Amino acid sequence: MRKIVMFLLCLFIILPAEAVSLINDTETERVITDLISPLGKAADIPDGRLRVHIVNDNDFNAFVMGGEDVYVYTGLLKQIKSPDALQAVIAHELGHTLGGHMAQMADRMNAEMTRTMLIQALGIGLMALGGDPSMGAGVLAGSSGIAQQSMLAFTRDEERIADDMGLKLMLKANLNPNGFIEVFEQMEHMTGALESRINPNRINHPLTAERLNNIRGQMDKIDDGYKATNAPTGAQKEEYELIRAKLVGYLDSADNVLTLYPNSDTSSAALYARAIARMRGGNLDGARVGTLTLISREPENPYFYELLGDIEYQLGHYDDSVDAYKQSLKLINEKAPQIETALALVLTERNKSGDKEQAIELCKRSLLAEPAPLTYWVLGRAYDDGRADWARAEYYHIIGNKEKARDYAKRAQKTLKSGTPEYIKAGDLLK
């Protein structure tokens, strides 16, 4: 059980969502949300509607779904070194949304599908009419290629438009447009040699060199009096460095952590990455020392206390862990469902008088903000009656184990009073 609890206490909670794995982390999500909020405002997205999701994948990628859900890959965050460049990437993705490219893509795909089917029908007709079978087969073989070339040209045009619209969005938000230059220069460094050997008509993006030249041309037209008055502050840049270090500390090998953040590096970002890596590697005392050093430098940083709460728990110091998590929540002074769940879990493990009642309240508050499987799992530990079975049913339902969800829902209905909220919710899972 202890191994299970230690795993669940890990700061990053990785959950499957469609075809990707999402990382839930309060600090990372809030720093990025803060950075891209000016873009959301410039794009006329209502306050609080732009939601950030962190995808656990090393690809250099990001995308926007539904106009309001922003998905940023860990590979992008670990490689993009400045918040200005990250803002440029998101501006480009929002440019797709503003241009209506997703809907246009669907329409174009339908049109090309119809076109392909007509060409294929022509090929089948040629064979059926007794003509040269090889002629019909050739038409069939070529039809998908024609559609593919048309779609590639369409998406290349979309990318050019999204670049232009993204730059306009950066300017409207009074951000630093040089972020686009940074991104394209980095991309050119990564892929330039490969792109030099690629047929530009066989890929779905314009060549990076073309995009870089286009953006430079657009930037030459910017009024000399333009000022990026809303560009990231020094504090935001430091926060961005910290979340990048956190991602490396949690997701990379210990060797890579030390390569990127050697012991000679005494910056807070380096201390953060190494403390996390040491915790992951079982060097809890070393991790604790590093985290306490961070707290001595920035006693108002809530996420350093969150890390300390993780470490103290793993050391078996439940009281210190509870104190650290509570201090983290006090400093955040906003909704932080993941940290609330972590504190609730420690309380159920410590199990002093009143701990489970506190844990239940924390879980309820967390679920109101963000229904998550781990929160239901902890709630199942905190309850001592049939509501525990209902909470476990909800947990299994979210993670996709329908059989166990139904089993626990049936158990819950056998012991819960008919008509209670949990009884009704358990019944909903049985429908």
Coordinates of C-alpha atoms in Angstrom, one line a residue:
M1 CA 0.0 0.0 0.0
R2 CA 2.8 2.4 0.8
K3 CA 4.3 2.1 -2.7
I4 CA 0.9 2.8 -4.2
V5 CA 0.4 5.9 -2.0
M6 CA 3.9 7.2 -2.8
F7 CA 3.2 6.8 -6.5
L8 CA -0.1 8.6 -6.2
L9 CA 1.5 11.4 -4.2
C10 CA 3.8 12.2 -7.1
L11 CA 3.4 15.8 -8.1
F12 CA 2.7 15.0 -11.7
I13 CA -0.5 12.9 -12.1
I14 CA -0.5 11.5 -15.6
L15 CA -3.9 10.6 -17.0
P16 CA -4.9 9.2 -20.4
A17 CA -7.0 11.6 -22.5
E18 CA -8.0 10.3 -25.9
A19 CA -4.7 9.4 -27.6
V20 CA -2.5 11.5 -25.3
S21 CA -1.3 11.4 -21.7
L22 CA -2.0 14.6 -19.8
I23 CA 0.1 15.9 -16.9
N24 CA -1.8 17.7 -14.2
D25 CA 0.4 20.2 -12.4
T26 CA -0.9 23.4 -10.8
E27 CA 2.3 25.4 -11.1
T28 CA 2.9 24.6 -14.8
E29 CA -0.7 25.2 -15.8
R30 CA -0.9 28.5 -14.0
V31 CA 2.4 29.9 -15.3
I32 CA 1.4 29.1 -18.9
T33 CA -2.1 30.4 -18.4
D34 CA -0.7 33.6 -17.1
L35 CA 1.6 33.9 -20.1
I36 CA -1.0 33.3 -22.7
S37 CA -3.9 35.2 -21.1
P38 CA -3.0 38.4 -23.1
L39 CA -3.4 36.3 -26.3
G40 CA -6.8 35.0 -25.2
K41 CA -7.9 38.6 -24.5
A42 CA -6.6 39.8 -27.9
A43 CA -8.5 36.9 -29.5
D44 CA -11.7 37.9 -27.7
I45 CA -11.8 34.8 -25.6
P46 CA -13.7 35.5 -22.3
D47 CA -11.6 35.6 -19.1
G48 CA -11.1 32.3 -17.5
R49 CA -12.2 30.3 -20.6
L50 CA -8.7 29.6 -22.0
R51 CA -7.7 26.2 -20.5
V52 CA -4.2 24.8 -20.6
H53 CA -3.4 21.1 -20.8
I54 CA 0.1 19.7 -20.6
V55 CA 0.7 16.7 -22.9
N56 CA 3.3 14.2 -21.8
D57 CA 5.2 13.8 -25.1
N58 CA 8.6 14.8 -26.3
D59 CA 7.4 16.2 -29.6
F60 CA 8.0 19.9 -30.4
N61 CA 4.3 20.6 -30.7
A62 CA 1.2 22.4 -29.5
F63 CA -2.4 22.7 -30.7
V64 CA -5.7 24.3 -29.8
M65 CA -9.1 22.5 -29.7
G66 CA -12.5 24.2 -29.6
G67 CA -10.9 27.6 -29.6
E68 CA -10.3 27.5 -25.8
D69 CA -8.4 24.4 -24.9
V70 CA -4.7 24.8 -25.4
Y71 CA -2.6 21.6 -25.5
V72 CA 1.2 22.2 -25.0
Y73 CA 3.6 19.3 -25.3
T74 CA 6.4 18.8 -22.7
G75 CA 8.9 18.4 -25.5
L76 CA 8.0 21.9 -26.6
L77 CA 8.3 23.4 -23.1
K78 CA 11.6 21.7 -22.4
Q79 CA 13.1 23.1 -25.7
I80 CA 11.5 26.5 -26.0
K81 CA 13.8 28.7 -23.8
S82 CA 11.9 31.9 -23.6
P83 CA 8.2 32.8 -22.7
D84 CA 8.1 35.1 -25.7
A85 CA 8.7 32.2 -28.0
L86 CA 6.1 30.1 -26.2
Q87 CA 3.6 32.9 -26.7
A88 CA 4.4 33.0 -30.4
V89 CA 3.7 29.2 -30.7
I90 CA 0.3 29.6 -29.0
A91 CA -0.4 32.7 -31.1
H92 CA 0.1 30.7 -34.2
E93 CA -2.2 27.9 -32.9
L94 CA -4.9 30.5 -32.0
G95 CA -4.4 31.9 -35.5
H96 CA -5.7 28.5 -36.8
T97 CA -8.7 28.9 -34.7
L98 CA -9.4 32.5 -35.7
G99 CA -9.0 31.6 -39.3
G100 CA -11.6 28.8 -38.9
H101 CA -9.1 26.3 -40.3
M102 CA -10.4 23.3 -38.4
A103 CA -13.8 23.7 -39.9
Q104 CA -12.3 24.5 -43.3
M105 CA -10.1 21.4 -43.1
A106 CA -13.1 19.2 -42.4
D107 CA -15.0 20.7 -45.4
R108 CA -11.9 20.3 -47.6
M109 CA -11.4 16.7 -46.5
N110 CA -15.1 15.9 -47.4
A111 CA -14.6 17.6 -50.8
E112 CA -11.4 15.7 -51.5
M113 CA -13.0 12.5 -50.4
T114 CA -15.9 13.0 -52.9
R115 CA -13.4 13.9 -55.6
T116 CA -11.3 10.8 -54.9
M117 CA -14.5 8.6 -55.0
L118 CA -15.5 10.0 -58.3
I119 CA -12.0 9.4 -59.8
Q120 CA -12.1 5.9 -58.4
A121 CA -15.6 5.3 -59.8
L122 CA -14.2 6.4 -63.2
G123 CA -11.5 3.8 -62.9
I124 CA -13.9 1.0 -61.9
G125 CA -16.1 2.1 -64.9
L126 CA -13.2 1.8 -67.3
M127 CA -12.5 -1.7 -66.2
A128 CA -16.2 -2.7 -66.2
L129 CA -16.6 -1.4 -69.7
G130 CA -14.0 -3.9 -71.0
G131 CA -11.3 -1.4 -71.6
D132 CA -7.6 -1.9 -70.7
P133 CA -7.7 -3.1 -67.1
S134 CA -4.3 -1.5 -66.4
M135 CA -5.8 1.9 -67.4
G136 CA -8.5 1.6 -64.7
A137 CA -6.0 0.3 -62.1
G138 CA -3.8 3.3 -62.9
V139 CA -6.6 5.8 -62.3
L140 CA -7.4 4.0 -59.0
A141 CA -3.8 4.1 -57.8
G142 CA -3.5 7.8 -58.7
S143 CA -6.7 9.1 -57.1
S144 CA -5.5 9.1 -53.5
G145 CA -2.3 10.9 -54.5
I146 CA -4.2 13.7 -56.2
A147 CA -6.3 14.2 -53.1
Q148 CA -3.2 14.1 -50.9
Q149 CA -1.4 16.7 -52.9
S150 CA -4.4 19.0 -52.8
M151 CA -4.7 18.6 -49.0
L152 CA -1.0 19.2 -48.5
A153 CA -1.2 22.4 -50.5
F154 CA -4.2 23.5 -48.5
T155 CA -2.5 22.9 -45.1
R156 CA 0.6 24.7 -46.2
D157 CA -1.6 27.7 -47.0
E158 CA -3.2 27.4 -43.6
E159 CA 0.1 27.5 -41.9
R160 CA 1.2 30.6 -43.7
I161 CA -2.1 32.3 -42.7
A162 CA -1.8 31.1 -39.1
D163 CA 1.7 32.6 -38.9
D164 CA 0.4 36.0 -40.2
M165 CA -2.6 35.9 -37.9
G166 CA -0.5 34.8 -35.0
L167 CA 1.9 37.8 -35.5
K168 CA -1.1 40.2 -35.6
L169 CA -2.4 38.6 -32.4
M170 CA 0.9 39.1 -30.7
L171 CA 0.9 42.8 -31.8
K172 CA -2.7 43.3 -30.6
A173 CA -1.7 41.8 -27.2
N174 CA 1.3 44.1 -27.0
L175 CA 3.6 41.2 -26.7
N176 CA 7.1 40.7 -28.1
P177 CA 6.9 39.6 -31.8
N178 CA 10.5 38.5 -31.8
G179 CA 9.2 35.4 -30.2
F180 CA 8.3 34.2 -33.7
I181 CA 11.9 34.8 -34.8
E182 CA 13.2 32.7 -31.9
V183 CA 10.9 29.8 -32.6
F184 CA 11.6 29.6 -36.4
E185 CA 15.4 30.0 -35.8
Q186 CA 15.3 27.2 -33.3
M187 CA 13.2 25.1 -35.7
E188 CA 15.6 25.8 -38.6
H189 CA 18.5 24.7 -36.4
M190 CA 16.7 21.5 -35.6
T191 CA 15.4 20.6 -39.1
G192 CA 17.2 22.8 -41.6
A193 CA 19.6 20.1 -42.9
L194 CA 16.7 17.7 -43.3
E195 CA 14.4 20.2 -45.0
S196 CA 17.1 21.0 -47.6
R197 CA 16.5 17.5 -49.0
I198 CA 12.7 17.6 -48.9
N199 CA 10.4 18.4 -51.7
P200 CA 8.4 21.3 -50.3
N201 CA 5.3 20.1 -52.1
R202 CA 5.3 16.8 -50.2
I203 CA 5.0 18.2 -46.7
N204 CA 2.1 19.9 -44.8
H205 CA 4.0 22.9 -43.6
P206 CA 5.9 25.5 -45.5
L207 CA 9.7 25.1 -45.1
T208 CA 10.9 26.8 -42.0
A209 CA 13.3 29.1 -43.9
E210 CA 10.2 30.3 -45.9
R211 CA 8.3 30.9 -42.7
L212 CA 11.2 32.7 -41.1
N213 CA 11.6 35.0 -44.1
N214 CA 7.9 35.7 -44.2
I215 CA 7.8 36.7 -40.6
R216 CA 10.8 38.9 -40.9
G217 CA 9.1 40.6 -43.9
Q218 CA 6.0 41.2 -41.8
M219 CA 8.0 42.5 -38.9
D220 CA 9.7 45.0 -41.1
K221 CA 6.3 46.6 -41.6
I222 CA 5.7 47.1 -37.8
D223 CA 5.5 50.7 -36.8
D224 CA 8.7 52.1 -35.3
G225 CA 6.7 53.3 -32.3
Y226 CA 5.4 49.9 -31.4
K227 CA 6.3 48.9 -27.8
A228 CA 5.7 45.4 -26.3
T229 CA 4.3 46.9 -23.1
N230 CA 2.7 43.5 -22.1
A231 CA 5.8 41.4 -22.7
P232 CA 6.7 38.9 -20.0
T233 CA 8.2 40.5 -16.8
G234 CA 11.4 39.4 -15.1
A235 CA 9.3 37.5 -12.6
Q236 CA 7.4 35.7 -15.3
K237 CA 10.6 34.7 -17.0
E238 CA 11.9 33.2 -13.7
E239 CA 8.7 31.3 -13.3
Y240 CA 9.0 29.9 -16.8
E241 CA 12.5 28.8 -16.1
L242 CA 11.3 27.0 -13.0
I243 CA 8.5 25.0 -14.7
R244 CA 11.0 24.0 -17.5
A245 CA 13.4 22.8 -14.8
K246 CA 10.5 21.0 -13.0
L247 CA 9.6 19.1 -16.2
V248 CA 13.2 18.1 -16.7
G249 CA 13.4 17.0 -13.1
Y250 CA 10.3 14.8 -13.2
L251 CA 10.5 13.5 -16.8
D252 CA 14.2 13.1 -17.7
S253 CA 16.8 10.7 -16.6
A254 CA 19.0 11.7 -13.6
D255 CA 22.0 11.9 -16.0
N256 CA 20.2 14.3 -18.3
V257 CA 19.2 16.4 -15.3
L258 CA 22.8 16.8 -14.3
T259 CA 23.8 17.5 -17.9
L260 CA 21.3 20.3 -18.2
Y261 CA 21.6 21.5 -14.6
P262 CA 25.1 20.6 -13.3
N263 CA 26.0 20.9 -9.6
S264 CA 28.0 24.0 -10.5
D265 CA 24.7 25.7 -11.5
T266 CA 23.4 27.4 -8.3
S267 CA 20.3 29.0 -9.9
S268 CA 16.9 28.3 -8.4
A269 CA 15.9 26.5 -11.6
A270 CA 18.9 24.1 -11.3
L271 CA 18.2 23.5 -7.5
Y272 CA 14.6 22.8 -8.4
A273 CA 15.4 20.3 -11.1
R274 CA 18.1 18.5 -9.0
A275 CA 15.8 18.4 -5.9
I276 CA 13.1 16.7 -7.9
A277 CA 15.5 14.3 -9.5
R278 CA 16.9 13.4 -6.2
M279 CA 13.5 12.7 -4.8
R280 CA 12.7 10.5 -7.7
G281 CA 15.9 8.6 -7.2
G282 CA 15.3 8.0 -3.5
N283 CA 17.8 10.6 -2.2
L284 CA 15.2 12.2 0.0
D285 CA 17.6 13.9 2.4
G286 CA 19.4 15.5 -0.5
A287 CA 16.1 16.5 -2.0
R288 CA 14.9 18.0 1.3
V289 CA 18.1 20.1 1.6
G290 CA 17.7 21.5 -1.9
T291 CA 14.0 22.3 -1.3
L292 CA 14.7 24.0 2.0
T293 CA 17.4 26.1 0.2
L294 CA 14.8 27.1 -2.3
I295 CA 12.3 28.1 0.4
S296 CA 15.0 30.2 2.2
R297 CA 15.5 32.1 -1.1
E298 CA 11.8 32.4 -2.0
P299 CA 9.7 31.9 1.2
E300 CA 6.5 33.0 -0.6
N301 CA 6.7 30.5 -3.4
P302 CA 3.9 28.0 -2.8
Y303 CA 5.2 25.3 -5.1
F304 CA 8.4 24.9 -3.2
Y305 CA 6.3 24.0 -0.1
E306 CA 4.3 21.6 -2.3
L307 CA 7.5 19.8 -3.2
L308 CA 8.5 19.8 0.5
G309 CA 5.2 18.2 1.3
D310 CA 5.9 15.4 -1.2
I311 CA 9.4 14.8 0.3
E312 CA 8.3 14.9 3.9
Y313 CA 5.6 12.4 3.2
Q314 CA 8.0 10.0 1.6
L315 CA 10.3 10.4 4.6
G316 CA 7.4 9.4 6.8
H317 CA 7.1 12.9 8.4
Y318 CA 3.4 13.2 8.1
D319 CA 3.0 16.2 10.4
D320 CA 5.7 18.1 8.5
S321 CA 4.1 17.1 5.2
V322 CA 0.7 18.3 6.3
D323 CA 2.2 21.6 7.4
A324 CA 4.0 22.1 4.1
Y325 CA 0.9 21.4 2.0
K326 CA -1.2 23.7 4.1
Q327 CA 1.4 26.5 3.7
S328 CA 1.4 25.9 0.0
L329 CA -2.4 26.3 -0.2
K330 CA -2.3 29.4 2.1
L331 CA 0.2 31.1 -0.2
I332 CA -1.7 30.2 -3.4
N333 CA -5.0 31.4 -1.9
E334 CA -6.9 30.2 -4.9
K335 CA -8.3 26.9 -6.1
A336 CA -5.6 24.3 -6.3
P337 CA -7.4 21.0 -6.6
Q338 CA -4.3 18.9 -7.1
I339 CA -2.6 20.2 -4.0
E340 CA -5.8 19.8 -2.0
T341 CA -6.0 16.2 -3.1
A342 CA -2.3 15.6 -2.1
L343 CA -3.0 17.0 1.3
A344 CA -6.2 14.9 1.7
L345 CA -4.2 11.8 0.8
V346 CA -1.6 12.5 3.5
L347 CA -4.4 13.2 6.1
T348 CA -6.0 9.8 5.3
E349 CA -2.6 8.2 5.8
R350 CA -1.8 10.0 9.1
N351 CA -5.3 9.3 10.3
K352 CA -5.3 11.4 13.5
S353 CA -8.6 12.6 15.0
G354 CA -10.4 14.8 12.5
D355 CA -8.0 14.0 9.6
K356 CA -10.5 12.0 7.6
E357 CA -13.1 14.7 8.0
Q358 CA -10.6 17.3 6.7
A359 CA -9.7 15.0 3.8
I360 CA -13.4 14.6 2.8
E361 CA -13.9 18.4 2.7
L362 CA -10.7 18.9 0.7
C363 CA -11.8 16.3 -1.8
K364 CA -15.2 17.7 -2.2
R365 CA -13.7 21.2 -2.8
S366 CA -11.3 19.7 -5.3
L367 CA -14.0 17.8 -7.2
L368 CA -16.1 21.0 -7.5
A369 CA -13.1 22.6 -9.3
E370 CA -11.8 19.7 -11.2
P371 CA -13.3 16.1 -11.1
A372 CA -10.2 13.8 -11.1
P373 CA -9.8 10.1 -10.6
L374 CA -7.2 10.5 -7.9
T375 CA -9.5 12.7 -5.8
Y376 CA -12.2 10.0 -5.9
W377 CA -9.6 7.4 -5.0
V378 CA -8.6 9.5 -1.9
L379 CA -12.3 10.1 -1.1
G380 CA -12.8 6.3 -1.1
R381 CA -10.0 6.0 1.5
A382 CA -11.6 8.8 3.7
Y383 CA -15.1 7.5 3.9
D384 CA -15.9 4.6 6.3
D385 CA -19.3 3.7 4.9
G386 CA -21.1 2.9 1.6
R387 CA -20.0 6.3 0.2
A388 CA -16.5 4.7 -0.1
D389 CA -17.8 2.2 -2.6
W390 CA -19.5 5.0 -4.5
A391 CA -16.3 7.0 -4.7
R392 CA -14.4 4.0 -5.9
A393 CA -17.1 3.4 -8.5
E394 CA -16.5 7.0 -9.7
Y395 CA -12.8 6.4 -9.8
Y396 CA -13.0 3.3 -12.0
H397 CA -15.6 5.0 -14.2
I398 CA -13.2 7.9 -15.0
I399 CA -10.2 5.6 -15.7
G400 CA -12.4 3.6 -18.0
N401 CA -12.8 0.3 -16.1
K402 CA -16.6 0.0 -16.6
E403 CA -16.8 -3.5 -15.0
K404 CA -15.3 -2.4 -11.7
A405 CA -17.3 0.8 -11.7
R406 CA -20.5 -1.2 -12.0
D407 CA -19.4 -3.6 -9.2
Y408 CA -18.7 -0.8 -6.8
A409 CA -21.8 1.1 -7.7
K410 CA -23.9 -2.0 -6.9
R411 CA -22.1 -2.4 -3.6
A412 CA -22.8 1.3 -2.8
Q413 CA -26.5 1.0 -3.5
K414 CA -26.8 -2.1 -1.2
T415 CA -25.6 -0.1 1.8
L416 CA -26.5 3.6 1.0
K417 CA -29.9 5.0 1.9
S418 CA -32.2 5.3 -1.1
G419 CA -32.5 8.9 -2.3
T420 CA -29.2 10.1 -0.9
P421 CA -26.9 12.0 -3.4
E422 CA -24.3 9.2 -3.5
Y423 CA -27.1 6.5 -4.0
I424 CA -28.4 8.4 -7.0
K425 CA -25.0 9.0 -8.4
A426 CA -24.2 5.3 -8.1
G427 CA -27.4 4.5 -9.9
D428 CA -26.3 6.8 -12.7
L429 CA -23.2 4.7 -13.2
L430 CA -25.4 1.6 -13.6
K431 CA -27.4 3.0 -16.5

